[in-house]
CSV table of C-alpha atoms in Angstrom, one decimal:
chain,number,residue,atom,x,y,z
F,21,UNK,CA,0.0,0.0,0.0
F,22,UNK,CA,2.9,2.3,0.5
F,23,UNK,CA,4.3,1.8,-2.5
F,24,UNK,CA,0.9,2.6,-4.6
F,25,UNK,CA,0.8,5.2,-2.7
F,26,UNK,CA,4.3,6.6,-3.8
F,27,UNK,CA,3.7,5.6,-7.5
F,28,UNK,CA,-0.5,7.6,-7.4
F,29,UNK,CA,2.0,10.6,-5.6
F,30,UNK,CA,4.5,10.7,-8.4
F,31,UNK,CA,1.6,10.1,-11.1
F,32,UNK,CA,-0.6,13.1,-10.0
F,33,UNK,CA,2.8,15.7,-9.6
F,34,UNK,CA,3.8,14.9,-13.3
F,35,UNK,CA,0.3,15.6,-14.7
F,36,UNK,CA,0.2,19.0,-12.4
F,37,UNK,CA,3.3,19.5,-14.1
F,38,UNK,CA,2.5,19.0,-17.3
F,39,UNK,CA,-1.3,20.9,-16.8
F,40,UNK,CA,1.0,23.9,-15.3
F,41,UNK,CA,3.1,23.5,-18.8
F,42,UNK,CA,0.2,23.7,-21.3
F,43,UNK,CA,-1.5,26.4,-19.2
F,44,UNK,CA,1.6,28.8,-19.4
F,45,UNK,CA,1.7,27.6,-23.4
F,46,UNK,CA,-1.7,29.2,-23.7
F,47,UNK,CA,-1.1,32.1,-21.9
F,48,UNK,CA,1.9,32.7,-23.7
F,49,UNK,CA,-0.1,32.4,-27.1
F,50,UNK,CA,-2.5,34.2,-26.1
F,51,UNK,CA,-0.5,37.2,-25.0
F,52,UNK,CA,1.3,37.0,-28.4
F,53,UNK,CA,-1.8,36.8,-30.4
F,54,UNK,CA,-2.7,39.8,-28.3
F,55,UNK,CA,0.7,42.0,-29.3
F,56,UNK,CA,-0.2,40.6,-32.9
F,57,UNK,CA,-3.6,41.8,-33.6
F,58,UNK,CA,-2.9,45.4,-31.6
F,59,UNK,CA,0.4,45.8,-33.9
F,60,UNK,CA,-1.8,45.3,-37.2
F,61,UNK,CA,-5.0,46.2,-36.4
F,62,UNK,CA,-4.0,50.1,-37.3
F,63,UNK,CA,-2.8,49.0,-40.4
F,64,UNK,CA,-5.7,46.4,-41.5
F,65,UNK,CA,-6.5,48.4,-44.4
F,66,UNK,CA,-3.1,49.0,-45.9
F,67,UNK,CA,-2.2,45.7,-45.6
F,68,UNK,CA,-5.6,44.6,-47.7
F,69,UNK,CA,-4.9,46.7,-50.3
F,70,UNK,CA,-1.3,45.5,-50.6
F,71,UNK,CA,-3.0,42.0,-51.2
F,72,UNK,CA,-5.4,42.8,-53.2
F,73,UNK,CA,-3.0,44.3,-55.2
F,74,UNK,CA,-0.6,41.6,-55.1
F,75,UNK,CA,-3.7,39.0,-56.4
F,76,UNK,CA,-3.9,41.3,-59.2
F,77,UNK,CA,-0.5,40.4,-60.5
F,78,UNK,CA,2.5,38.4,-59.3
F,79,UNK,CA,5.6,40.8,-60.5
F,80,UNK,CA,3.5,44.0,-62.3
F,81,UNK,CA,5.9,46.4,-63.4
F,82,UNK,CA,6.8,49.8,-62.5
F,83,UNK,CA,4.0,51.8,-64.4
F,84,UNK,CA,1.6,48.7,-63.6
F,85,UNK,CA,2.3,49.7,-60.0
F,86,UNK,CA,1.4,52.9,-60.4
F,87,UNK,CA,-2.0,52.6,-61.6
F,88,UNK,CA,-2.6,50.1,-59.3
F,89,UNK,CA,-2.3,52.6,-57.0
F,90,UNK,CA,-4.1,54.7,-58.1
F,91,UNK,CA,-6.9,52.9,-58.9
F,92,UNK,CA,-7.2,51.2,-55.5
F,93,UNK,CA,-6.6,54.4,-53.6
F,94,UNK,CA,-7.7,57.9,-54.2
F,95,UNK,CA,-5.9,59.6,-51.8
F,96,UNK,CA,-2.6,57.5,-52.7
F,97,UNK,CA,0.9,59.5,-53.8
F,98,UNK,CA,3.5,57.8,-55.6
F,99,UNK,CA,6.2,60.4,-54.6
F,100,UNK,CA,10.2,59.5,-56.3
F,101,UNK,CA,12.9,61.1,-55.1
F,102,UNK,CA,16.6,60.7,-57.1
F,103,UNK,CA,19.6,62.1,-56.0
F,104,UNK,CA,22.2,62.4,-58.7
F,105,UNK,CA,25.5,64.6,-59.2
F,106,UNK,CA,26.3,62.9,-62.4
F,107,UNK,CA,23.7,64.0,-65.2
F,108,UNK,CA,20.4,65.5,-65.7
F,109,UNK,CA,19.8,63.0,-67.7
F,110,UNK,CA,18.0,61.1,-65.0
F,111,UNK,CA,15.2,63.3,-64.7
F,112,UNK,CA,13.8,61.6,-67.7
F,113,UNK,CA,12.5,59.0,-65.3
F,114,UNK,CA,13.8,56.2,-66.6
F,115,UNK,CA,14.3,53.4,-64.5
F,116,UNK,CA,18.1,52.7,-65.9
F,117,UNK,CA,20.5,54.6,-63.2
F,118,UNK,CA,23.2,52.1,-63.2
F,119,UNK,CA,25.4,54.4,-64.7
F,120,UNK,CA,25.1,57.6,-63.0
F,121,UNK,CA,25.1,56.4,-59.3
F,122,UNK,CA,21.4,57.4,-58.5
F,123,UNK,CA,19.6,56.2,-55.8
F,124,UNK,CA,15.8,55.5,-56.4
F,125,UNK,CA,13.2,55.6,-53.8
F,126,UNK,CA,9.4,55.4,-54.7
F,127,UNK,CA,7.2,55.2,-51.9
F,128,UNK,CA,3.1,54.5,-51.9
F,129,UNK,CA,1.6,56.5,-48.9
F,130,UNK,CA,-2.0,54.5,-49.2
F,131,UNK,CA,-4.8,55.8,-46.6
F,132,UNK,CA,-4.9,54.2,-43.9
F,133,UNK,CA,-8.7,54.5,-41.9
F,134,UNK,CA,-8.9,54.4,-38.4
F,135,UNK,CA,-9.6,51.2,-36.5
F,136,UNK,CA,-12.9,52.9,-34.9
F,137,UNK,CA,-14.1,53.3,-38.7
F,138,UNK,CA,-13.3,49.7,-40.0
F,139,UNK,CA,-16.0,47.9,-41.0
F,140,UNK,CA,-15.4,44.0,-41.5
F,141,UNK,CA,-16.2,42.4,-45.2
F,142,UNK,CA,-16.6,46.1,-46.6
F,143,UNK,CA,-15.0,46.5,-49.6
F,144,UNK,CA,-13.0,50.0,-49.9
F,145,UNK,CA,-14.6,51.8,-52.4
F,146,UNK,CA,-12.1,53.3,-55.0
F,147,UNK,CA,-11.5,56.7,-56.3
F,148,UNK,CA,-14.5,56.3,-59.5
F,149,UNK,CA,-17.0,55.0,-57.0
F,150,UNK,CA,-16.8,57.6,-54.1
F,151,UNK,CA,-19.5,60.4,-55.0
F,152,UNK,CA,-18.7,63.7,-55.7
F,153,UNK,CA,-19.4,65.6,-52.7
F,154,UNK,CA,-17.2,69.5,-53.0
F,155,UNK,CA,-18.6,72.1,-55.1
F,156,UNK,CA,-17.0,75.9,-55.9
F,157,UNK,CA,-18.9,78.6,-55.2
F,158,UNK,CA,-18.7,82.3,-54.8
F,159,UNK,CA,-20.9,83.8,-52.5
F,160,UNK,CA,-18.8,84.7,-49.6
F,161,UNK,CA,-21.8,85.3,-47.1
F,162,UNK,CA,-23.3,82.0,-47.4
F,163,UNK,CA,-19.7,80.9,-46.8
F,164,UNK,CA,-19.1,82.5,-43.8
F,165,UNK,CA,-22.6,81.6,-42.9
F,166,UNK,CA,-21.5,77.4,-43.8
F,167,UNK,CA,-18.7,78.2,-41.4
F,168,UNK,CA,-20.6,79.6,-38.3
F,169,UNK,CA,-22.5,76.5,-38.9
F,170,UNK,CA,-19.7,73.9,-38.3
F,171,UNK,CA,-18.8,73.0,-41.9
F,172,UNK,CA,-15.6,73.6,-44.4
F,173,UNK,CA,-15.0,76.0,-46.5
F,174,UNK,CA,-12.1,76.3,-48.6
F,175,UNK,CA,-10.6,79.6,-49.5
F,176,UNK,CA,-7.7,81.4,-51.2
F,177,UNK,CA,-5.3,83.2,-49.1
F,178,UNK,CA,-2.0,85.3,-50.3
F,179,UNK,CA,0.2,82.0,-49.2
F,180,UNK,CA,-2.5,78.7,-50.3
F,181,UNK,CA,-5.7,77.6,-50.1
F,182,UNK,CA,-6.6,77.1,-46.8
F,183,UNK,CA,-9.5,74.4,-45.8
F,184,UNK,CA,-11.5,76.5,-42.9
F,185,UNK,CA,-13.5,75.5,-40.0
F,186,UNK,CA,-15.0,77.3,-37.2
F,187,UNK,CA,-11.9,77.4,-34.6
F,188,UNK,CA,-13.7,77.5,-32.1
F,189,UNK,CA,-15.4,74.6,-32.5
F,190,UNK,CA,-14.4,71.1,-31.6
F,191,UNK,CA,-16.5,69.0,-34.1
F,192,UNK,CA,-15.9,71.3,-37.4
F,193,UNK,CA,-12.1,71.3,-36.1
F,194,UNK,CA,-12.2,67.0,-36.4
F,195,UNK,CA,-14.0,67.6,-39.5
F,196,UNK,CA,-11.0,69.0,-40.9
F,197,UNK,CA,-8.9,66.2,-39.6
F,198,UNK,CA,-11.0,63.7,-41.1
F,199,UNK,CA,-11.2,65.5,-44.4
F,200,UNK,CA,-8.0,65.9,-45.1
F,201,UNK,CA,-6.9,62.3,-43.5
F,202,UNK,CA,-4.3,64.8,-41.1
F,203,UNK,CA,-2.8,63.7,-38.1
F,204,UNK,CA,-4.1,65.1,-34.5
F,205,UNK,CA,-0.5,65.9,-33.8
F,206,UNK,CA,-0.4,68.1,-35.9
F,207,UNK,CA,-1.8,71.8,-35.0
F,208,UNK,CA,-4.0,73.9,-37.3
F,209,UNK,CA,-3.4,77.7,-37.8
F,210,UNK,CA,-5.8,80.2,-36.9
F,211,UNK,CA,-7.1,82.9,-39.0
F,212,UNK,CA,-7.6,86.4,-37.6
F,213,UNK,CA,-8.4,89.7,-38.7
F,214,UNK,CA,-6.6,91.8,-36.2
F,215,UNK,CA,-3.9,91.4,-33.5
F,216,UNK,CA,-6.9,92.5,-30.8
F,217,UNK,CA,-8.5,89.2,-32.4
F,218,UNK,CA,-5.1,87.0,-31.7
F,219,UNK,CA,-5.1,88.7,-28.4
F,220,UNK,CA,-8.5,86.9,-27.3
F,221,UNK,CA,-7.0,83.7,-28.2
F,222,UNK,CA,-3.1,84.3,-26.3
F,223,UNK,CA,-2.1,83.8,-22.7
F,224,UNK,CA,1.2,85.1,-23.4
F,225,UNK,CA,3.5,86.8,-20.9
F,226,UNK,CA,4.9,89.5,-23.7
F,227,UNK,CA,2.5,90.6,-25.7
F,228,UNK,CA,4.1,93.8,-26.7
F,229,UNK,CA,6.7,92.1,-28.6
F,230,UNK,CA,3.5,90.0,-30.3
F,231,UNK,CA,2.3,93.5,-31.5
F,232,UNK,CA,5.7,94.6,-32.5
F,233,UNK,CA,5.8,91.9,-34.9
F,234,UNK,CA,2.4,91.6,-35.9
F,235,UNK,CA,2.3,95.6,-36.7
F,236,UNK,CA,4.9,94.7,-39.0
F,237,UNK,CA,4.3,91.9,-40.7
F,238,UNK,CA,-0.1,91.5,-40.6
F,239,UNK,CA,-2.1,91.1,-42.7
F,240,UNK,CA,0.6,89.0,-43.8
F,241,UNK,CA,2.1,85.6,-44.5
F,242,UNK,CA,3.8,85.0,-40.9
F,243,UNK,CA,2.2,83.0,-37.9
F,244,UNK,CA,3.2,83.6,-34.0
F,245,UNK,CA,2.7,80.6,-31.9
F,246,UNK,CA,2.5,81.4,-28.3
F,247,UNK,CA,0.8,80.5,-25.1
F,248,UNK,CA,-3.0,79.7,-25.6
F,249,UNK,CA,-6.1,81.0,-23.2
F,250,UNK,CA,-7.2,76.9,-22.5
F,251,UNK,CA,-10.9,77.7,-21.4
F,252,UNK,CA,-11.1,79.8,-24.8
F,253,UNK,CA,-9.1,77.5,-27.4
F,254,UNK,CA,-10.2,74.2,-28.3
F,255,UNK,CA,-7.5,71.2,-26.8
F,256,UNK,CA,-7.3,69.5,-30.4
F,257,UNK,CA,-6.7,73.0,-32.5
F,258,UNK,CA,-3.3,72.9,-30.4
F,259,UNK,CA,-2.9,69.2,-30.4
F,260,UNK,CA,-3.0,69.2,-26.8
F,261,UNK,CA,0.6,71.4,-26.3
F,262,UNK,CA,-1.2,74.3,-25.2
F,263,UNK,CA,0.1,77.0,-27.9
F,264,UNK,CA,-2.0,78.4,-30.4
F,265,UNK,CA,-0.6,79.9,-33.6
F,266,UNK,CA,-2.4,82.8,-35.6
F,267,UNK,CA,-2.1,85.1,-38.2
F,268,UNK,CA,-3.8,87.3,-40.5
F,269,UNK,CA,-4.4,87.0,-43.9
F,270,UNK,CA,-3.6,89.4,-46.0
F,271,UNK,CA,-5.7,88.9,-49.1
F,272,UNK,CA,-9.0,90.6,-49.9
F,273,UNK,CA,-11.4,87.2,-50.5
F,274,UNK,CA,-9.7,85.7,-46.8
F,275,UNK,CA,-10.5,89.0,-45.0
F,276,UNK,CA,-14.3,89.0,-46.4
F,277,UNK,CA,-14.8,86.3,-45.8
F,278,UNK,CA,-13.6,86.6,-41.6
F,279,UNK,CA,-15.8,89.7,-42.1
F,280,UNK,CA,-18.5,87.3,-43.0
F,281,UNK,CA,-18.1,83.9,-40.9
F,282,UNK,CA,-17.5,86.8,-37.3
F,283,UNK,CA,-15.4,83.9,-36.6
F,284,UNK,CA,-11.8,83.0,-36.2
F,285,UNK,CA,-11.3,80.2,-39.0
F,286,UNK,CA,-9.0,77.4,-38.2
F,287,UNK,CA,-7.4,76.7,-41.5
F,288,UNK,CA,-4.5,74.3,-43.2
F,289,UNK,CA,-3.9,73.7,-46.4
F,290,UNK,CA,-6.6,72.8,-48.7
F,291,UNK,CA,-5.3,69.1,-49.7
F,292,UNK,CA,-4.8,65.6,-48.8
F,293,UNK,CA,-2.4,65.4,-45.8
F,294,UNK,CA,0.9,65.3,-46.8
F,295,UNK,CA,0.5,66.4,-50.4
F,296,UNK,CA,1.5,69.5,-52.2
F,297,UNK,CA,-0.5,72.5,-50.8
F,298,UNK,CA,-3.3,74.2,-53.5
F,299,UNK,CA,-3.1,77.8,-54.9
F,300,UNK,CA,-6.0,77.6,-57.2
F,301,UNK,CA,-9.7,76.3,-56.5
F,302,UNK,CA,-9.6,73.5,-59.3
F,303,UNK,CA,-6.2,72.1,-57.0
F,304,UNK,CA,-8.5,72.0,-53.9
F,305,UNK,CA,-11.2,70.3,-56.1
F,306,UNK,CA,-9.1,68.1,-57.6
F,307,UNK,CA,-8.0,66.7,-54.3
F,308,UNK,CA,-11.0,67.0,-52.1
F,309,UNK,CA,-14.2,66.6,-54.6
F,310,UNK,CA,-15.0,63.2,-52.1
F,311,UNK,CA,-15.3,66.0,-49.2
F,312,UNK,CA,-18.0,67.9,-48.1
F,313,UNK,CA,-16.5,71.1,-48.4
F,314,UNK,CA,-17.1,73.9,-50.5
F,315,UNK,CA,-14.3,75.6,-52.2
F,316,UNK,CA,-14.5,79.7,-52.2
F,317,UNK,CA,-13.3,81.1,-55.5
F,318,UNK,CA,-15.3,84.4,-56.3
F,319,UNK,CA,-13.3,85.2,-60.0
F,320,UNK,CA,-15.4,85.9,-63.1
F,321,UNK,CA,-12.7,87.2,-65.4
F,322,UNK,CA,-12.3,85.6,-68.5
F,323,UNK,CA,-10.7,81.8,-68.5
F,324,UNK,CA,-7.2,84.1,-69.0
F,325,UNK,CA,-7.5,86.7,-66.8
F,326,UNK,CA,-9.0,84.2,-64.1
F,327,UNK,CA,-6.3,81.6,-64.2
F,328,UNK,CA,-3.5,84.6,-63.1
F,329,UNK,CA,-6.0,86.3,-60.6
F,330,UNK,CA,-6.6,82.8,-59.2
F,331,UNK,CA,-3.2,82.1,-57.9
F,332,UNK,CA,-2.3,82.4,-54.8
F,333,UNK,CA,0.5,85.8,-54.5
F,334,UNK,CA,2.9,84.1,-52.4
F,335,UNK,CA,2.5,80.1,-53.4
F,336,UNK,CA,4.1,78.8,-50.6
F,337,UNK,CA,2.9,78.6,-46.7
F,338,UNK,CA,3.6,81.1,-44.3
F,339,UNK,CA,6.7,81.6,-41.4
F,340,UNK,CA,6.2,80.1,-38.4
F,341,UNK,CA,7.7,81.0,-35.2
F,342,UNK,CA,7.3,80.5,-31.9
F,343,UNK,CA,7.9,83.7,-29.2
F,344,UNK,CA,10.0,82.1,-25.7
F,345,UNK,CA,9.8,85.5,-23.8
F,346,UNK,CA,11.7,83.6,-21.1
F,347,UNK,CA,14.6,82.9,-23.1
F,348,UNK,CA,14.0,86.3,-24.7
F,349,UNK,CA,13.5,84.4,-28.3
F,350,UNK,CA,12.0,84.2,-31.5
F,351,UNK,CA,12.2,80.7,-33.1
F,352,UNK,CA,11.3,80.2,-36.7
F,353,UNK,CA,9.6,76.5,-36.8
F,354,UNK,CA,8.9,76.7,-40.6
F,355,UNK,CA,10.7,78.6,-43.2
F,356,UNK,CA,8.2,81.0,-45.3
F,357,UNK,CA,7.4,84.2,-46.9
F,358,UNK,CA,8.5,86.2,-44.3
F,359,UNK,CA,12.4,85.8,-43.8
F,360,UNK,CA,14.3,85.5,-40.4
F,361,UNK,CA,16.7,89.2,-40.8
F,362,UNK,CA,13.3,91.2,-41.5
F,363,UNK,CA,12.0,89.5,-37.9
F,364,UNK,CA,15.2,90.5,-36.1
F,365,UNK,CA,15.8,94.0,-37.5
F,366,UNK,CA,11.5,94.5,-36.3
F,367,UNK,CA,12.4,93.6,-33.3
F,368,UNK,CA,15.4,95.9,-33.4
F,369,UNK,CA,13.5,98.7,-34.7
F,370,UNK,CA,10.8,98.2,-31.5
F,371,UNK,CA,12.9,98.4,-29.2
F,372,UNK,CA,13.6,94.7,-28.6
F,373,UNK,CA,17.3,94.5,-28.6
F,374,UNK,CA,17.6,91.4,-26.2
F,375,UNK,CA,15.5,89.5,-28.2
F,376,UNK,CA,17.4,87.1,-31.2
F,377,UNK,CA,15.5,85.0,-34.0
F,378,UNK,CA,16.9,82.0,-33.9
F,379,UNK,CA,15.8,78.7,-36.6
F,380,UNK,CA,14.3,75.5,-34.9
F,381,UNK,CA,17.6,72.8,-35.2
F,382,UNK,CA,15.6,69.8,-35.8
F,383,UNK,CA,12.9,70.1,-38.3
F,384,UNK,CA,10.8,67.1,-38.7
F,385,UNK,CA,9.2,64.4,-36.0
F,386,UNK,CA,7.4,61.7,-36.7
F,387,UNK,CA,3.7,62.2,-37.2
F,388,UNK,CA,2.7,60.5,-33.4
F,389,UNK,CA,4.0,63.3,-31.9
F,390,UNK,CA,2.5,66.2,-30.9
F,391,UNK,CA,3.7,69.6,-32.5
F,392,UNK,CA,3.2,73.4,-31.9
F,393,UNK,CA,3.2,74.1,-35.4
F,394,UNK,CA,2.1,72.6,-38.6
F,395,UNK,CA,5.1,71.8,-41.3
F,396,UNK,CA,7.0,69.4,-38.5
F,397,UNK,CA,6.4,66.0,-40.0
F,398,UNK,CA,8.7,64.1,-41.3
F,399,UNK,CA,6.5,63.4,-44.3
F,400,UNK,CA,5.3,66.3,-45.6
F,401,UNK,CA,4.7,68.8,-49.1
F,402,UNK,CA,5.4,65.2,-51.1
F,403,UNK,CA,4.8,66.1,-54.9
F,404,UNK,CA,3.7,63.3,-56.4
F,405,UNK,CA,5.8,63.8,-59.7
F,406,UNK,CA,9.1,62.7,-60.0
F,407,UNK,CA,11.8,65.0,-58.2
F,408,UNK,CA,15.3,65.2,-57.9
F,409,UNK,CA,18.0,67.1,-56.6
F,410,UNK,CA,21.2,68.2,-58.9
F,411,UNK,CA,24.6,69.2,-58.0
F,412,UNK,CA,25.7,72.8,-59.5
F,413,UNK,CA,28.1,70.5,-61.0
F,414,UNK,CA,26.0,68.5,-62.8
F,415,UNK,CA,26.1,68.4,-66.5
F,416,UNK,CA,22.9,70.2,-68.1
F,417,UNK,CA,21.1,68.5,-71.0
F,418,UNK,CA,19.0,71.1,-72.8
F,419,UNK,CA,16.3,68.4,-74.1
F,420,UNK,CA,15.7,67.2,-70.5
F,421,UNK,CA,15.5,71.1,-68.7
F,422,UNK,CA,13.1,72.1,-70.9
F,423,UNK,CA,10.3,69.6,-69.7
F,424,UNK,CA,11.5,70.3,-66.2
F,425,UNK,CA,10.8,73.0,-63.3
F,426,UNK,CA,14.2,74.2,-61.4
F,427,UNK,CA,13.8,75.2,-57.8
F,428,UNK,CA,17.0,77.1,-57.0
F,429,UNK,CA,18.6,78.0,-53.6
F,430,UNK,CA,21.2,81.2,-53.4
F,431,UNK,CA,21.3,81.0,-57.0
F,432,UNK,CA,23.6,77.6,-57.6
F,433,UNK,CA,21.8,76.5,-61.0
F,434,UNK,CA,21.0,80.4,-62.3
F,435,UNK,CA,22.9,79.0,-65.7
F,436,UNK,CA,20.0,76.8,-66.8
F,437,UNK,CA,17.5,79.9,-66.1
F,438,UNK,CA,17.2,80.1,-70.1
F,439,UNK,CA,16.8,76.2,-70.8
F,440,UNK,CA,14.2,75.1,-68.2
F,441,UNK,CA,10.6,75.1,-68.4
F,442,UNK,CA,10.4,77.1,-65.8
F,443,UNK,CA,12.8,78.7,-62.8
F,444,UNK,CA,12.0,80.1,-59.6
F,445,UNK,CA,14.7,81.0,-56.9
């Protein structure tokens, strides 16, 4: 009897051994199934559309690729970027740049939907089958009327077309987010008419050197970021940092339209997320007609006269800079219209001799972290045309220049001026 005792003892401690094994086996599985599903459930839909494109081919090719793209994705940008100090000969686009040491990098930036919006067995409906919801309009009152409401309105300013919402307003502020597919890291600029409009908005310690700067440069194509008046300003307009930025715009329509909405209007760029910003209203239409957003363009020239009185003056976004009064600076966040030697002789000319402009070190952050300003991303302004960046050095091919647009820095490729389809400095 002792010894059946002994053997039932030793039996019944190896299975609560083994029972102890397979139970940790399952939690272990579990746990990773867990890490799994919460690593790809953000990225459910990119992931689809990568196999559905995959199905649709085995080894496509390069142009095959592309119009996959864009037939499964309406919001998708194929951006390239080449390098080369060899020859302009590879901004032909050719896919051959063994010879002249380029380095290739296309990149598909799908849309990816949030996991509260997914919807299991729903088929993503592509860019032909989404209805078109944006219209252009020009009466400015009913605009400004759409905006007091808690809609979008897009509308030109002297830097881009902005997409505006009410700022004040929590919901039309998401509805912006949503539309253009942006990030709540990333802050929206506010849209003032005066600096005693900016000043309901601020909690700043020096606001004289606010109205210094603002006398100077508003209505105009810089934005001051500084300390926010949290009962007044929404949390998600200053993605939870607690700085607001403002400016005031300096063209005619904008400033009707403020007139109109009695509103400050929170506004980015009128496009996609991460795409080129608009200075037209067919840009805005062209990539926002799935939106519910009407787009503010109030010309009735002739088709001439309307495509030059259209555009945008300035073209490119405004200066950005944020005021530290307790480090007694200025610091420019995003380069724009309005240079960083005009900010520090105002400054000088007001009286403001301590204070120094000084340009933000590191300028992009990944797009899960929460900014002051817009323009931080490290993805961000991506052309979806093939770019590329030259040495002065490089050899100029007359043929190639002339289909192409040179950007120009300090005047380094001035000598193709003549040959390229277009220049700008």
């Amino acid at each position: 009897n002792t010894n059946l005792r002994g053997w039932y003892f030793i039996l019944l401690m190896v299975l609560l051994t083994r029972l102890s094994t397979t139970s940790a086996l399952l939690l272990q599985r579990q746990f990773l199934v867990s890490r799994t599903a919460s690593i790809i459930r953000p990225h459910q839909q990119k992931i689809r559309t990568m196999l559905s494109s995959s199905g649709t081919s085995s080894s496509p090719s390069s142009d095959g690729i592309q119009k996959q793209q864009q037939q499964q994705n309406g919001f998708s940008t194929t951006k390239t970027t080449v390098s080369s100090s060899s020859s302009v000969e590879n901004c032909n686009g050719n896919n051959d740049h063994s010879d002249n040491n380029v380095n290739k990098d296309t990149e598909c930036n799908n849309n990816i939907t949030n996991d509260s919006e997914e919807r299991p067995n729903k088929r993503v409906k592509t860019t032909e089958e989404k209805s078109i919801r944006a219209k252009i309009v020009s009466d400015i009152s009913k605009c400004g009327e759409r905006l007091r409401k808690g809609d979008l309105v897009a509308f030109p300013t002297e830097t881009v077309y902005g997409l505006g919402c009410h700022a004040l307003d929590s919901s039309a502020i998401m509805k912006v987010f949503e539309a253009k597919e942006r990030p709540t890291t990333d802050p929206l600029i506010v849209h003032v008419l005066e600096f005693s409009d900016a000043s309901e908005l601020w909690n700043s310690d020096d606001k004289e050197v606010l109205s210094t700067l603002t006398s100077r440069f508003w209505p105009g194509p810089l934005t001051l970021v500084a300390s926010a008046k949290k009962t007044v300003v929404p949390d998600i307009i200053m993605a939870g940092t607690g700085f607001v930025a403002c400016r005031s715009p300096s063209h005619s329509v904008a400033r009707q339209l403020l007139t109109e909405a009695r509103i400050p209007i929170a506004a980015p760029s009128a496009n996609k997320f991460g795409h080129v910003s608009p200075t037209r209203a067919q840009h805005v239409y062209d990539d926002l007609k799935h939106e519910d957003v009407w787009i503010l363009d109030t010309n009735t020239e002739s088709s001439k006269e309307k495509e030059t009185a259209s555009c945008c003056d300035v073209g490119v976004e405004s200066t950005v800079a944020k005021l530290l009064p307790s480090d007694k600076k200025l610091l420019v966040l995003r380069q724009g219209a309005v240079g960083m030697a005009e900010m520090q002789q105002c400054l000088r000319d007001g009286g403001f001799t301590d204070y120094t402009v000084v340009c933000k070190s590191k300028n992009t952050v990944a797009e899960d972290i929460a900014t002051v300003a817009p323009g931080q991303m490290l993805r961000h302004y991506s052309p979806n045309i093939p770019s590329y960046m030259v040495a002065p050095t490089t050899q100029s091919n007359k043929e190639k220049l002339q289909r192409a647009v040179v950007i120009d820095y300090g005047g380094k490729l001035s000598c193709w001026r003549d040959n390229a389809l277009q220049y700008r400095e």
